[in-house]
Amino acid sequence: MLSALDSGICVAYLASVLLVGAIATYVSRRPDANINDYYLGGRRLPWWALAIADVSSYIDIAGTMINTALVYALGVRGLLIEIRGGLCLFLAFQLAFTGKLVRRCPVRTKGEWILYRFGNSLSGQVARTLVAVVSLVGGVMGVTYFAIGGGKFVTEFVAVPAWGGLPSEFWAAGGLMLIALCYTIIAGFTSMVLTDVYQSIFIFGSFILVSGLGMRKVLPDTFHVYLPTPTADRFLNFTVSRAAWSAMDLHLHVPISSTYSMYNAFTPIVLLYLTLVSVRSASGPGGGGLQTVLATKTEREVRSQTFLAMVLLLFRWGFTAGVCVLAIGYTTAHPEVVIDPERVVPFVLARVLPSGVQGVVVASLLAAALTTFDSTINSASSYWTIDIYQALLRPAATTKQLLWHARLSTLAVLLAGWACSLAIHTINRVWGFMVVAMSGGMIFPYFFAWYWHRFNAVGCATGIASGVATAVVVFFGFPQVAEYECFLWSAGASGIAAVASALATSPTNGRTLRVFYKRVRPPGLWTPLAETCLATEERCETARENRRDLACTGLILVAQLAMYVLAVSVVVQAWTQALVLALVLVVLAPVIYVQWYLKLNNTLETPDKHRPLLETDDEDDM
């Protein structure tokens, strides 16, 4: 449990958050506020504030505990497992081209984007509603995931009573969510961003502090780590050398008695995750990331905020490495101590860090929990308010009615996710379903929508429905099936259903396609639209721009991954590996700058406000 000093630091931090949140809520309120202010801040916020708030929302307690568990148990190579989501490699695609493409669309949610892409026909409305429902459910699951991790974390340090027959973790998570709700529910996005910027001071300050403490500890030549087993309270003592643990080696040999042996097919799994992330990331940002992109003022600001977010994330991986080194050092000195890999972070905070530092780091991770809670509930509620309530139930709703539904749905998402945390207990299981299994069911419909002009709303709706249904059946009905196998099932079912149903039905009407292409100009199979909508010179310039973006995406992706592995390598003092990675960055940086950044085209108009979406055309004049 926390000392009086550390408890005081945490209480002071939480009180300061409530104070800053109250001030942010007050300054954010406008007499003419509308639903765009509530969800996008009226597109008035500076890009750097959006970047800081955005990246802080990616640094949640549960995700940090999983990332640290993988690096602790599998070594530096464990970081590559988080290609599936934790590394946030979608930022490379967002920086290169998907961010600007999304920002060119006059929309506020993914559901509205579906309507903008496919038109306001019956099939377009069905696809939009399905996307809204799936996104809303995904938001609830996100809250569940964060509630489990946050509850586990808090109860490591605070004696929260188990009240009403419900576990202490449940009430601990509820307390955190209540604080986040206080500064989010009234004014929405603007107050959330301002409060998150304040909380980021704690997050990044403590990350730098723990990274420094980790660098002061030199690992022994051989040491032991603990691996999880199918039995929840039993862990396997596994001896490994420092050289093997710190090397970025793609070979893994975990004993079959550990549940982490599912990663022994390491290279194929990493390549599968990389393929998944590449296709998913090429389909544009989603969730809170989409909200942040749409809240920027211009395409250039999208790139600026994305680059800053990408750089700030390296401190998270320095923190992860520092915690792992400190944990290994402690168990080396105390061989009788057993560590649950998923609880390495709270273990180090409770057993290793000195008083004072412990309070600061605990406060920073509470900040990480709050910034994730607030962004998730605010983003998820937009799908109810805009894509379901306003679009289907009350098209003529007043601004006052929309704002009330925004607040009520924010509360509903939070309560639903909190309640679901009672039924699920393993954060890695929730994370696997969210970012692997369910994503597999949506990956191809979104991808085809961006890059294939013949794809239509029927194909999109059918693909998402069949993919998500397959993911649910396989993941929960056959729990012995590995994550990557579940992804293959859901992605396969979704892709086949999407293509077959699109080809079997009429294409999207020509006017809708021309309006979409002329404004957005995505790469891919859009030649008929390019020839119709653009003059020869403009068409050639668009093609050159798209080729540059696609070519440099790979370079940016390699640079991002190298940057994060470099941060870990420096903290664990793998100096040769760190030197190689630094040289990679030195070579890539000028190439990206000269071949891509200096040639960016910012002449296309970026919509500065939401515009009415297309009405249905009865004829297809393509």
Coordinates of C-alpha atoms in Angstrom, one line a residue:
M1 CA 0.0 0.0 0.0
L2 CA 1.1 3.6 -0.5
S3 CA 2.8 5.6 2.2
A4 CA 1.3 8.7 3.5
L5 CA 3.6 10.8 1.3
D6 CA 2.7 8.9 -1.9
S7 CA -1.0 8.8 -1.0
G8 CA -0.9 12.6 -0.5
I9 CA 0.7 13.0 -4.0
C10 CA -2.0 10.9 -5.6
V11 CA -4.8 12.7 -3.8
A12 CA -3.3 16.1 -4.6
Y13 CA -3.1 15.0 -8.3
L14 CA -6.7 13.8 -8.5
A15 CA -7.9 17.0 -6.8
S16 CA -5.9 19.1 -9.3
V17 CA -7.4 17.2 -12.2
L18 CA -10.9 18.0 -10.9
L19 CA -9.9 21.7 -10.5
V20 CA -8.3 21.9 -14.0
G21 CA -11.3 20.0 -15.4
A22 CA -13.7 22.4 -13.8
I23 CA -11.7 25.4 -15.2
A24 CA -11.5 23.7 -18.7
T25 CA -15.2 23.1 -18.6
Y26 CA -15.9 26.7 -17.7
V27 CA -13.7 28.2 -20.5
S28 CA -15.0 25.7 -23.0
R29 CA -18.6 26.5 -22.6
R30 CA -20.0 28.8 -25.4
P31 CA -23.5 30.3 -25.6
D32 CA -23.7 29.2 -29.2
A33 CA -22.2 25.7 -28.6
N34 CA -23.5 23.0 -30.9
I35 CA -22.8 19.3 -31.4
N36 CA -19.7 20.0 -33.5
D37 CA -18.2 21.8 -30.5
Y38 CA -19.1 18.9 -28.3
Y39 CA -17.3 16.3 -30.4
L40 CA -14.7 18.3 -32.4
G41 CA -14.1 21.4 -30.3
G42 CA -15.4 23.5 -33.2
R43 CA -12.1 22.8 -34.9
R44 CA -10.5 25.7 -32.9
L45 CA -8.0 23.8 -30.8
P46 CA -4.2 24.1 -31.7
W47 CA -2.6 21.0 -33.3
W48 CA 0.0 20.5 -30.6
A49 CA -2.8 20.3 -27.9
L50 CA -4.6 17.8 -30.1
A51 CA -1.4 15.7 -30.5
I52 CA -0.6 15.7 -26.7
A53 CA -4.2 14.7 -25.8
D54 CA -4.3 12.1 -28.6
V55 CA -1.1 10.4 -27.6
S56 CA -2.1 10.4 -23.9
S57 CA -5.3 8.6 -24.8
Y58 CA -3.2 5.7 -26.3
I59 CA -1.2 5.3 -23.0
D60 CA -3.7 3.5 -20.8
I61 CA -2.9 1.4 -17.7
A62 CA -4.2 -1.9 -19.2
G63 CA -2.2 -1.5 -22.4
T64 CA 0.9 -0.5 -20.5
M65 CA 0.6 -3.6 -18.3
I66 CA 0.3 -5.8 -21.4
N67 CA 3.2 -4.2 -23.2
T68 CA 5.4 -4.5 -20.2
A69 CA 4.4 -8.1 -19.6
L70 CA 5.4 -9.0 -23.1
V71 CA 8.8 -7.3 -23.0
Y72 CA 9.5 -8.7 -19.5
A73 CA 8.6 -12.3 -20.4
L74 CA 9.9 -12.4 -24.0
G75 CA 12.6 -9.8 -24.0
V76 CA 13.0 -6.8 -26.3
R77 CA 11.4 -8.9 -29.2
G78 CA 8.2 -8.9 -27.2
L79 CA 7.7 -5.4 -28.3
L80 CA 7.0 -6.7 -31.8
I81 CA 3.9 -8.6 -30.6
E82 CA 2.5 -5.1 -30.0
I83 CA 2.6 -4.5 -33.7
R84 CA -1.0 -5.7 -33.4
G85 CA -1.9 -2.4 -31.8
G86 CA 0.2 -1.2 -28.9
L87 CA 3.0 0.3 -31.1
C88 CA 0.4 2.6 -32.8
L89 CA 2.0 2.0 -36.2
F90 CA -1.2 3.4 -37.8
L91 CA 0.5 6.8 -37.1
A92 CA 2.9 6.2 -40.0
F93 CA 0.1 5.8 -42.4
Q94 CA -1.8 8.7 -40.9
L95 CA 1.3 10.9 -41.3
A96 CA 1.9 9.8 -44.9
F97 CA -1.5 10.0 -46.4
T98 CA -4.6 8.6 -44.6
G99 CA -4.8 11.6 -42.2
K100 CA -5.0 14.1 -45.1
L101 CA -7.5 11.9 -47.0
V102 CA -9.9 11.7 -44.0
R103 CA -9.5 15.4 -43.3
R104 CA -10.7 16.2 -46.8
C105 CA -14.1 14.6 -46.0
P106 CA -16.8 16.9 -44.6
V107 CA -17.8 14.4 -41.9
R108 CA -17.8 14.0 -38.1
T109 CA -17.9 10.2 -37.6
K110 CA -17.0 7.0 -39.4
G111 CA -20.7 6.5 -40.0
E112 CA -21.0 9.8 -41.8
W113 CA -18.0 8.9 -43.8
I114 CA -19.8 5.7 -45.0
L115 CA -22.7 7.9 -46.1
Y116 CA -20.3 10.3 -47.9
R117 CA -18.6 7.5 -49.7
F118 CA -21.7 5.4 -50.7
G119 CA -24.5 8.0 -50.8
N120 CA -27.7 8.5 -48.9
S121 CA -29.5 5.4 -50.3
L122 CA -31.1 2.6 -48.3
S123 CA -28.0 0.5 -48.5
G124 CA -25.9 3.5 -47.5
Q125 CA -28.1 4.1 -44.5
V126 CA -27.9 0.4 -43.5
A127 CA -24.1 0.4 -43.8
R128 CA -23.9 3.6 -41.8
T129 CA -26.1 2.3 -39.0
L130 CA -24.2 -1.0 -38.9
V131 CA -20.8 0.8 -38.6
A132 CA -22.3 3.0 -35.9
V133 CA -23.5 0.0 -33.9
V134 CA -20.2 -1.8 -34.2
S135 CA -18.3 1.3 -33.2
L136 CA -20.6 1.9 -30.3
V137 CA -20.1 -1.7 -29.1
G138 CA -16.3 -1.3 -29.7
G139 CA -16.4 1.8 -27.5
V140 CA -18.1 -0.1 -24.7
M141 CA -15.6 -2.9 -24.9
G142 CA -12.8 -0.3 -24.8
V143 CA -14.2 1.0 -21.5
T144 CA -14.4 -2.6 -20.3
Y145 CA -10.8 -3.2 -21.2
F146 CA -9.6 0.0 -19.5
A147 CA -11.8 -0.7 -16.4
I148 CA -10.2 -4.1 -15.9
G149 CA -6.7 -2.7 -16.1
G150 CA -7.4 0.4 -14.1
G151 CA -9.2 -1.5 -11.4
K152 CA -6.4 -4.0 -11.0
F153 CA -3.9 -1.3 -10.9
V154 CA -5.6 0.9 -8.3
T155 CA -6.3 -2.0 -5.9
E156 CA -2.5 -2.8 -5.8
F157 CA -2.0 0.4 -3.9
V158 CA -5.3 1.3 -2.3
A159 CA -7.5 -0.8 0.0
V160 CA -10.8 -0.4 -1.9
P161 CA -13.6 -2.3 -0.1
A162 CA -15.6 -5.0 -1.9
W163 CA -19.1 -3.5 -1.5
G164 CA -22.5 -5.0 -2.4
G165 CA -20.9 -8.4 -3.3
L166 CA -18.9 -6.8 -6.1
P167 CA -15.1 -6.9 -6.2
S168 CA -12.9 -4.1 -5.1
E169 CA -11.4 -3.7 -8.7
F170 CA -14.9 -2.9 -9.9
W171 CA -15.3 0.0 -7.5
A172 CA -11.8 1.3 -8.0
A173 CA -12.4 1.5 -11.8
G174 CA -15.7 3.2 -11.1
G175 CA -14.0 5.9 -9.1
L176 CA -11.5 6.7 -11.9
M177 CA -14.3 6.8 -14.5
L178 CA -16.4 9.2 -12.3
I179 CA -13.5 11.7 -12.2
A180 CA -13.1 11.5 -16.0
L181 CA -16.9 11.9 -16.4
C182 CA -16.9 15.1 -14.3
Y183 CA -14.8 17.1 -16.8
T184 CA -16.0 15.4 -20.0
I185 CA -19.7 15.2 -19.9
I186 CA -20.6 18.9 -19.8
A187 CA -18.4 20.6 -22.5
G188 CA -17.1 17.5 -24.3
F189 CA -14.1 17.5 -26.5
T190 CA -12.5 20.8 -25.7
S191 CA -12.6 20.4 -21.9
M192 CA -11.3 16.8 -22.4
V193 CA -8.3 18.0 -24.5
L194 CA -7.4 20.8 -22.2
T195 CA -7.5 18.6 -19.1
D196 CA -5.5 15.8 -20.9
V197 CA -2.8 18.3 -21.8
Y198 CA -2.4 19.1 -18.1
Q199 CA -2.3 15.4 -17.2
S200 CA 0.3 14.7 -19.8
I201 CA 2.8 16.6 -17.7
F202 CA 2.6 13.8 -15.1
I203 CA 2.6 11.0 -17.7
F204 CA 5.7 12.0 -19.7
G205 CA 7.5 13.3 -16.7
S206 CA 7.2 10.0 -14.9
F207 CA 8.1 8.1 -18.0
I208 CA 11.4 9.9 -18.3
L209 CA 12.0 9.4 -14.6
V210 CA 11.5 5.6 -14.7
S211 CA 13.5 5.3 -17.9
G212 CA 16.4 7.0 -16.1
L213 CA 16.2 4.7 -13.1
G214 CA 16.2 1.7 -15.4
M215 CA 19.3 2.8 -17.2
R216 CA 21.1 3.0 -13.8
K217 CA 20.6 -0.8 -13.4
V218 CA 22.8 -3.2 -15.2
L219 CA 21.3 -6.6 -15.9
P220 CA 23.4 -9.7 -15.0
D221 CA 24.6 -12.1 -17.7
T222 CA 21.9 -14.6 -16.9
F223 CA 18.7 -14.1 -14.9
H224 CA 15.2 -15.5 -14.6
V225 CA 11.8 -14.2 -15.6
Y226 CA 8.4 -15.7 -14.9
L227 CA 6.0 -16.8 -17.6
P228 CA 2.2 -17.3 -17.2
T229 CA 0.7 -20.8 -17.3
P230 CA -2.9 -22.0 -17.8
T231 CA -3.3 -22.0 -14.1
A232 CA -4.0 -18.4 -13.0
D233 CA -1.9 -18.4 -9.8
R234 CA 1.1 -20.5 -11.1
F235 CA 4.1 -19.1 -13.0
L236 CA 7.0 -20.8 -14.8
N237 CA 10.5 -19.8 -13.7
F238 CA 12.4 -19.4 -17.0
T239 CA 16.2 -18.7 -17.2
V240 CA 17.5 -16.5 -20.0
S241 CA 20.7 -14.8 -20.9
R242 CA 21.1 -11.0 -21.0
A243 CA 22.2 -11.2 -24.7
A244 CA 19.2 -13.3 -25.7
W245 CA 16.7 -11.2 -23.8
S246 CA 17.9 -7.8 -25.1
A247 CA 18.4 -8.9 -28.7
M248 CA 15.8 -8.1 -31.4
D249 CA 15.7 -11.8 -32.5
L250 CA 12.8 -13.2 -34.4
H251 CA 13.2 -16.7 -33.0
L252 CA 11.3 -17.6 -29.8
H253 CA 11.4 -20.8 -27.8
V254 CA 9.0 -20.5 -24.8
P255 CA 8.2 -23.7 -22.9
I256 CA 5.0 -25.3 -24.1
S257 CA 3.7 -25.3 -20.5
S258 CA 3.4 -21.5 -20.7
T259 CA 0.5 -19.7 -22.3
Y260 CA 3.0 -17.5 -24.1
S261 CA 4.1 -20.5 -26.1
M262 CA 1.4 -19.4 -28.5
Y263 CA 3.9 -16.9 -29.7
N264 CA 6.6 -19.5 -30.6
A265 CA 5.7 -19.2 -34.3
F266 CA 7.1 -15.8 -33.8
T267 CA 8.0 -14.6 -37.3
P268 CA 4.7 -15.7 -39.0
I269 CA 2.7 -14.1 -36.1
V270 CA 4.7 -10.8 -36.4
L271 CA 4.2 -10.8 -40.2
L272 CA 0.5 -11.5 -39.8
Y273 CA 0.1 -8.7 -37.3
L274 CA 2.1 -6.4 -39.6
T275 CA -0.2 -7.3 -42.5
L276 CA -3.2 -6.8 -40.4
V277 CA -2.0 -3.4 -39.1
S278 CA -0.9 -2.2 -42.6
V279 CA -4.3 -3.0 -44.2
R280 CA -6.2 -1.7 -41.2
S281 CA -4.1 1.5 -41.0
A282 CA -4.3 2.1 -44.7
S283 CA -8.1 2.2 -44.2
G284 CA -7.8 5.4 -42.2
P285 CA -7.8 6.3 -38.5
G286 CA -10.6 5.2 -36.2
G287 CA -12.0 5.9 -32.8
G288 CA -10.4 8.7 -30.9
G289 CA -7.7 9.0 -33.6
L290 CA -10.3 9.8 -36.2
Q291 CA -11.9 12.3 -33.9
T292 CA -8.6 14.1 -33.5
V293 CA -7.9 14.2 -37.2
L294 CA -11.3 15.6 -37.9
A295 CA -10.8 18.2 -35.2
T296 CA -7.7 19.8 -36.9
K297 CA -8.0 22.9 -39.0
T298 CA -6.0 21.8 -42.1
E299 CA -4.2 18.9 -43.8
R300 CA -0.8 20.3 -42.7
E301 CA -2.0 20.4 -39.1
V302 CA -3.0 16.7 -39.4
R303 CA 0.6 15.9 -40.3
S304 CA 2.0 18.1 -37.5
Q305 CA -0.1 16.6 -34.8
T306 CA 0.6 13.1 -36.0
F307 CA 4.3 13.6 -36.1
L308 CA 4.4 15.0 -32.6
A309 CA 2.2 12.1 -31.3
M310 CA 4.6 9.6 -32.9
V311 CA 7.6 11.1 -31.2
L312 CA 6.0 11.4 -27.8
L313 CA 5.1 7.7 -27.8
L314 CA 8.8 6.7 -27.6
F315 CA 8.8 7.7 -24.0
R316 CA 6.2 5.0 -23.3
W317 CA 8.6 2.4 -24.5
G318 CA 11.4 3.8 -22.5
F319 CA 9.2 3.5 -19.4
T320 CA 8.3 -0.1 -20.4
A321 CA 12.0 -1.0 -20.6
G322 CA 12.8 0.7 -17.4
V323 CA 10.1 -1.2 -15.5
C324 CA 11.3 -4.5 -16.9
V325 CA 14.9 -3.9 -15.9
L326 CA 13.9 -2.8 -12.4
A327 CA 11.7 -5.9 -12.0
I328 CA 14.4 -8.3 -13.2
G329 CA 17.0 -6.6 -11.0
Y330 CA 14.7 -7.1 -8.0
T331 CA 13.9 -10.8 -8.6
T332 CA 17.6 -11.4 -9.2
A333 CA 18.4 -10.0 -5.7
H334 CA 15.3 -11.8 -4.2
P335 CA 15.0 -15.1 -6.1
E336 CA 12.2 -16.2 -3.8
V337 CA 9.8 -13.5 -5.2
V338 CA 7.4 -14.5 -8.0
I339 CA 6.0 -12.0 -10.4
D340 CA 2.8 -12.2 -12.5
P341 CA 3.9 -10.7 -15.9
E342 CA 0.7 -8.8 -16.2
R343 CA 1.3 -7.2 -12.9
V344 CA 5.0 -6.2 -13.4
V345 CA 4.1 -2.5 -13.5
P346 CA 2.3 -2.4 -10.1
F347 CA 4.9 -4.7 -8.7
V348 CA 7.8 -2.4 -9.5
L349 CA 5.9 0.6 -8.2
A350 CA 5.1 -1.2 -4.9
R351 CA 8.4 -3.0 -4.3
V352 CA 11.2 -1.1 -6.1
L353 CA 10.5 2.6 -6.5
P354 CA 11.3 4.8 -3.5
S355 CA 8.7 6.7 -1.6
G356 CA 7.9 10.0 -3.4
V357 CA 8.9 8.7 -6.8
Q358 CA 6.3 5.9 -6.3
G359 CA 3.5 8.5 -5.7
V360 CA 4.5 10.5 -8.8
V361 CA 4.5 7.4 -11.0
V362 CA 1.2 6.1 -9.6
A363 CA -0.3 9.6 -10.2
S364 CA 1.0 9.5 -13.8
L365 CA -0.6 6.1 -14.5
L366 CA -3.9 7.3 -13.0
A367 CA -3.6 10.2 -15.5
A368 CA -3.1 7.6 -18.3
A369 CA -6.3 5.9 -17.2
L370 CA -8.3 9.1 -17.1
T371 CA -7.1 10.3 -20.5
T372 CA -8.1 7.0 -22.0
F373 CA -11.5 6.8 -20.3
D374 CA -12.4 10.3 -21.4
S375 CA -11.5 10.0 -25.0
T376 CA -13.2 6.6 -25.4
I377 CA -16.5 7.6 -24.0
N378 CA -16.6 10.9 -25.8
S379 CA -15.7 9.3 -29.2
A380 CA -18.1 6.3 -28.8
S381 CA -21.0 8.4 -27.8
S382 CA -20.8 10.4 -31.1
Y383 CA -22.1 7.3 -32.9
W384 CA -25.3 7.2 -30.9
T385 CA -25.9 11.0 -31.1
I386 CA -25.0 11.6 -34.7
D387 CA -25.4 8.3 -36.6
I388 CA -28.3 6.8 -34.7
Y389 CA -30.3 9.4 -32.8
Q390 CA -30.0 12.3 -35.3
A391 CA -29.9 10.2 -38.4
L392 CA -32.6 7.7 -37.6
L393 CA -34.7 8.7 -34.7
R394 CA -34.9 12.5 -34.7
P395 CA -33.6 14.1 -37.9
A396 CA -35.0 17.5 -36.9
A397 CA -33.5 17.4 -33.4
T398 CA -32.6 20.8 -31.9
T399 CA -29.1 21.6 -30.7
K400 CA -30.3 21.4 -27.1
Q401 CA -31.7 17.9 -27.7
L402 CA -28.5 16.7 -29.5
L403 CA -26.3 18.0 -26.6
W404 CA -28.5 16.2 -24.1
H405 CA -28.2 13.0 -26.0
A406 CA -24.5 13.5 -26.3
R407 CA -24.2 13.7 -22.5
L408 CA -26.6 10.9 -21.8
S409 CA -24.9 8.5 -24.3
T410 CA -21.5 9.4 -22.8
L411 CA -22.8 8.3 -19.4
A412 CA -24.4 5.2 -21.0
V413 CA -21.2 4.0 -22.7
L414 CA -19.3 4.4 -19.4
L415 CA -21.9 2.5 -17.4
A416 CA -22.2 -0.3 -20.0
G417 CA -18.4 -0.8 -20.2
W418 CA -18.1 -0.7 -16.4
A419 CA -20.8 -3.4 -16.0
C420 CA -19.2 -5.6 -18.6
S421 CA -15.9 -5.6 -16.7
L422 CA -17.6 -7.9 -14.1
A423 CA -17.8 -10.7 -16.8
I424 CA -14.3 -10.5 -18.1
H425 CA -11.1 -10.7 -16.0
T426 CA -8.1 -11.0 -18.4
I427 CA -7.0 -7.8 -20.1
N428 CA -5.0 -9.6 -22.8
R429 CA -8.2 -11.5 -23.8
V430 CA -10.2 -8.3 -24.3
W431 CA -7.3 -6.7 -26.1
G432 CA -6.9 -9.7 -28.4
F433 CA -10.6 -9.6 -29.4
M434 CA -10.7 -5.8 -29.9
V435 CA -7.6 -5.3 -32.0
V436 CA -7.2 -8.7 -33.7
A437 CA -10.5 -10.8 -34.0
M438 CA -13.1 -8.0 -34.4
S439 CA -10.7 -5.9 -36.5
G440 CA -10.4 -8.8 -38.9
G441 CA -14.1 -8.6 -39.5
M442 CA -13.9 -5.0 -40.5
I443 CA -10.6 -4.7 -42.2
F444 CA -11.5 -5.5 -45.8
P445 CA -14.8 -3.6 -46.1
Y446 CA -13.0 -0.4 -45.0
F447 CA -10.0 -1.1 -47.2
F448 CA -12.1 -1.7 -50.3
A449 CA -14.2 1.4 -49.6
W450 CA -11.1 3.5 -49.8
Y451 CA -9.3 1.9 -52.8
W452 CA -11.9 0.3 -55.1
H453 CA -14.5 2.5 -56.8
R454 CA -16.7 -0.5 -57.7
F455 CA -17.2 -1.4 -54.0
N456 CA -20.6 -0.4 -52.7
A457 CA -22.6 -0.1 -49.5
V458 CA -24.1 -3.6 -49.8
G459 CA -20.7 -5.1 -49.9
C460 CA -19.6 -2.9 -46.9
A461 CA -22.6 -3.9 -44.7
T462 CA -22.4 -7.6 -45.7
G463 CA -18.7 -7.8 -45.1
I464 CA -18.8 -6.1 -41.7
A465 CA -21.8 -8.1 -40.5
S466 CA -20.4 -11.5 -41.6
G467 CA -16.9 -10.7 -40.3
V468 CA -17.9 -9.5 -36.8
A469 CA -20.3 -12.4 -36.4
T470 CA -17.5 -14.8 -37.4
A471 CA -15.2 -13.2 -34.9
V472 CA -17.7 -13.5 -32.1
V473 CA -18.4 -17.2 -32.8
V474 CA -14.8 -18.3 -33.2
F475 CA -13.3 -16.2 -30.5
F476 CA -15.8 -17.0 -27.7
G477 CA -17.2 -20.3 -29.0
F478 CA -13.7 -21.8 -29.5
P479 CA -11.4 -20.2 -26.9
Q480 CA -8.6 -22.6 -27.8
V481 CA -8.2 -21.0 -31.2
A482 CA -5.2 -18.6 -31.3
E483 CA -5.7 -14.9 -32.0
Y484 CA -4.2 -15.0 -35.4
E485 CA -6.3 -17.9 -36.4
C486 CA -9.4 -16.1 -35.3
F487 CA -8.3 -13.1 -37.4
L488 CA -7.9 -15.3 -40.5
W489 CA -11.4 -16.7 -40.0
S490 CA -13.1 -13.3 -39.5
A491 CA -11.1 -11.5 -42.2
G492 CA -11.6 -14.4 -44.7
A493 CA -15.4 -14.5 -44.1
S494 CA -15.6 -10.7 -44.3
G495 CA -13.5 -10.3 -47.4
I496 CA -15.3 -13.0 -49.4
A497 CA -18.8 -11.8 -48.4
A498 CA -17.9 -8.2 -49.1
V499 CA -16.5 -8.8 -52.6
A500 CA -19.2 -11.3 -53.6
S501 CA -22.1 -9.1 -52.4
A502 CA -20.6 -5.9 -54.0
L503 CA -20.2 -7.6 -57.4
A504 CA -23.7 -9.1 -57.2
T505 CA -25.4 -5.7 -56.7
S506 CA -25.4 -2.3 -58.4
P507 CA -22.5 0.0 -58.1
T508 CA -22.7 3.3 -56.2
N509 CA -24.3 6.0 -58.2
G510 CA -22.0 8.1 -60.3
R511 CA -22.7 11.5 -58.8
T512 CA -21.8 10.3 -55.3
L513 CA -18.5 8.8 -56.5
R514 CA -17.5 11.8 -58.5
V515 CA -18.1 14.2 -55.6
F516 CA -16.1 11.9 -53.3
Y517 CA -13.2 11.4 -55.6
K518 CA -12.9 15.0 -56.7
R519 CA -12.6 16.1 -53.1
V520 CA -10.6 13.2 -51.6
R521 CA -8.5 11.7 -54.4
P522 CA -7.4 8.5 -52.8
P523 CA -5.0 6.1 -54.5
G524 CA -6.1 2.7 -55.8
L525 CA -8.6 1.6 -58.4
W526 CA -10.1 5.0 -59.2
T527 CA -9.0 5.5 -62.8
P528 CA -12.5 5.9 -64.3
L529 CA -13.3 8.6 -61.8
A530 CA -9.9 10.3 -62.3
E531 CA -10.5 10.5 -66.0
T532 CA -14.0 11.9 -65.5
C533 CA -13.3 14.4 -62.7
L534 CA -9.8 15.8 -63.3
A535 CA -8.0 17.5 -66.2
T536 CA -4.9 15.6 -67.5
E537 CA -2.4 17.8 -65.7
E538 CA -4.3 17.6 -62.4
R539 CA -4.7 13.8 -62.8
C540 CA -1.0 13.3 -63.3
E541 CA -0.1 15.4 -60.3
T542 CA -2.6 13.5 -58.2
A543 CA -1.0 10.2 -59.3
R544 CA 2.5 11.5 -58.5
E545 CA 1.4 12.6 -55.1
N546 CA -0.2 9.3 -54.3
R547 CA 2.9 7.3 -55.5
R548 CA 5.1 9.5 -53.2
D549 CA 2.8 9.0 -50.2
L550 CA 2.7 5.2 -50.7
A551 CA 6.4 4.9 -51.2
C552 CA 7.3 6.9 -48.2
T553 CA 4.8 5.1 -45.9
G554 CA 7.1 2.1 -45.7
L555 CA 10.0 4.4 -44.8
I556 CA 8.1 6.2 -42.1
L557 CA 6.8 2.9 -40.8
V558 CA 10.4 1.5 -40.5
A559 CA 11.5 4.8 -38.9
Q560 CA 8.7 4.7 -36.3
L561 CA 9.5 1.1 -35.3
A562 CA 13.2 1.8 -35.2
M563 CA 12.6 4.8 -32.9
Y564 CA 10.6 2.7 -30.4
V565 CA 13.1 -0.2 -30.4
L566 CA 15.9 2.3 -30.0
A567 CA 14.2 3.7 -26.9
V568 CA 14.0 0.2 -25.3
S569 CA 17.6 -0.7 -26.4
V570 CA 19.0 2.4 -24.8
V571 CA 17.4 1.7 -21.5
V572 CA 18.4 -1.9 -21.4
Q573 CA 21.9 -0.9 -22.6
A574 CA 22.0 -3.0 -25.7
W575 CA 24.4 -0.5 -27.2
T576 CA 25.3 -2.2 -30.5
Q577 CA 21.7 -2.7 -31.3
A578 CA 21.0 0.9 -30.4
L579 CA 23.8 2.2 -32.6
V580 CA 22.5 0.2 -35.6
L581 CA 19.0 1.6 -35.0
A582 CA 20.3 5.1 -34.7
L583 CA 22.1 4.8 -38.0
V584 CA 18.9 3.6 -39.6
L585 CA 17.1 6.7 -38.4
V586 CA 20.0 8.9 -39.6
V587 CA 19.8 7.4 -43.1
L588 CA 16.0 7.5 -43.3
A589 CA 15.3 11.0 -41.9
P590 CA 16.8 13.0 -44.8
V591 CA 15.4 10.7 -47.4
I592 CA 11.9 11.1 -46.0
Y593 CA 12.4 14.9 -45.7
V594 CA 13.7 15.4 -49.2
Q595 CA 11.6 12.9 -51.1
W596 CA 8.3 13.4 -49.4
Y597 CA 8.0 16.3 -47.0
L598 CA 9.4 19.0 -49.3
K599 CA 7.1 17.9 -52.0
L600 CA 3.8 17.9 -50.1
N601 CA 0.9 19.5 -51.8
N602 CA -1.4 21.5 -49.6
T603 CA -3.4 23.3 -52.3
L604 CA -6.5 21.2 -52.0
E605 CA -9.3 22.8 -50.0
T606 CA -9.8 21.3 -46.5
P607 CA -13.5 21.5 -45.4
D608 CA -13.6 23.8 -42.3
K609 CA -17.1 22.8 -41.2
H610 CA -19.6 20.0 -41.5
R611 CA -21.6 20.2 -44.7
P612 CA -24.9 18.4 -45.6
L613 CA -24.3 15.0 -47.1
L614 CA -25.4 13.9 -50.5
E615 CA -29.0 13.1 -51.3
T616 CA -29.8 9.9 -53.2
D617 CA -29.6 10.0 -57.0
D618 CA -32.0 7.6 -58.7
E619 CA -29.8 7.0 -61.7
D620 CA -26.3 5.8 -62.1
D621 CA -24.7 7.9 -64.7
M622 CA -21.2 6.4 -64.6

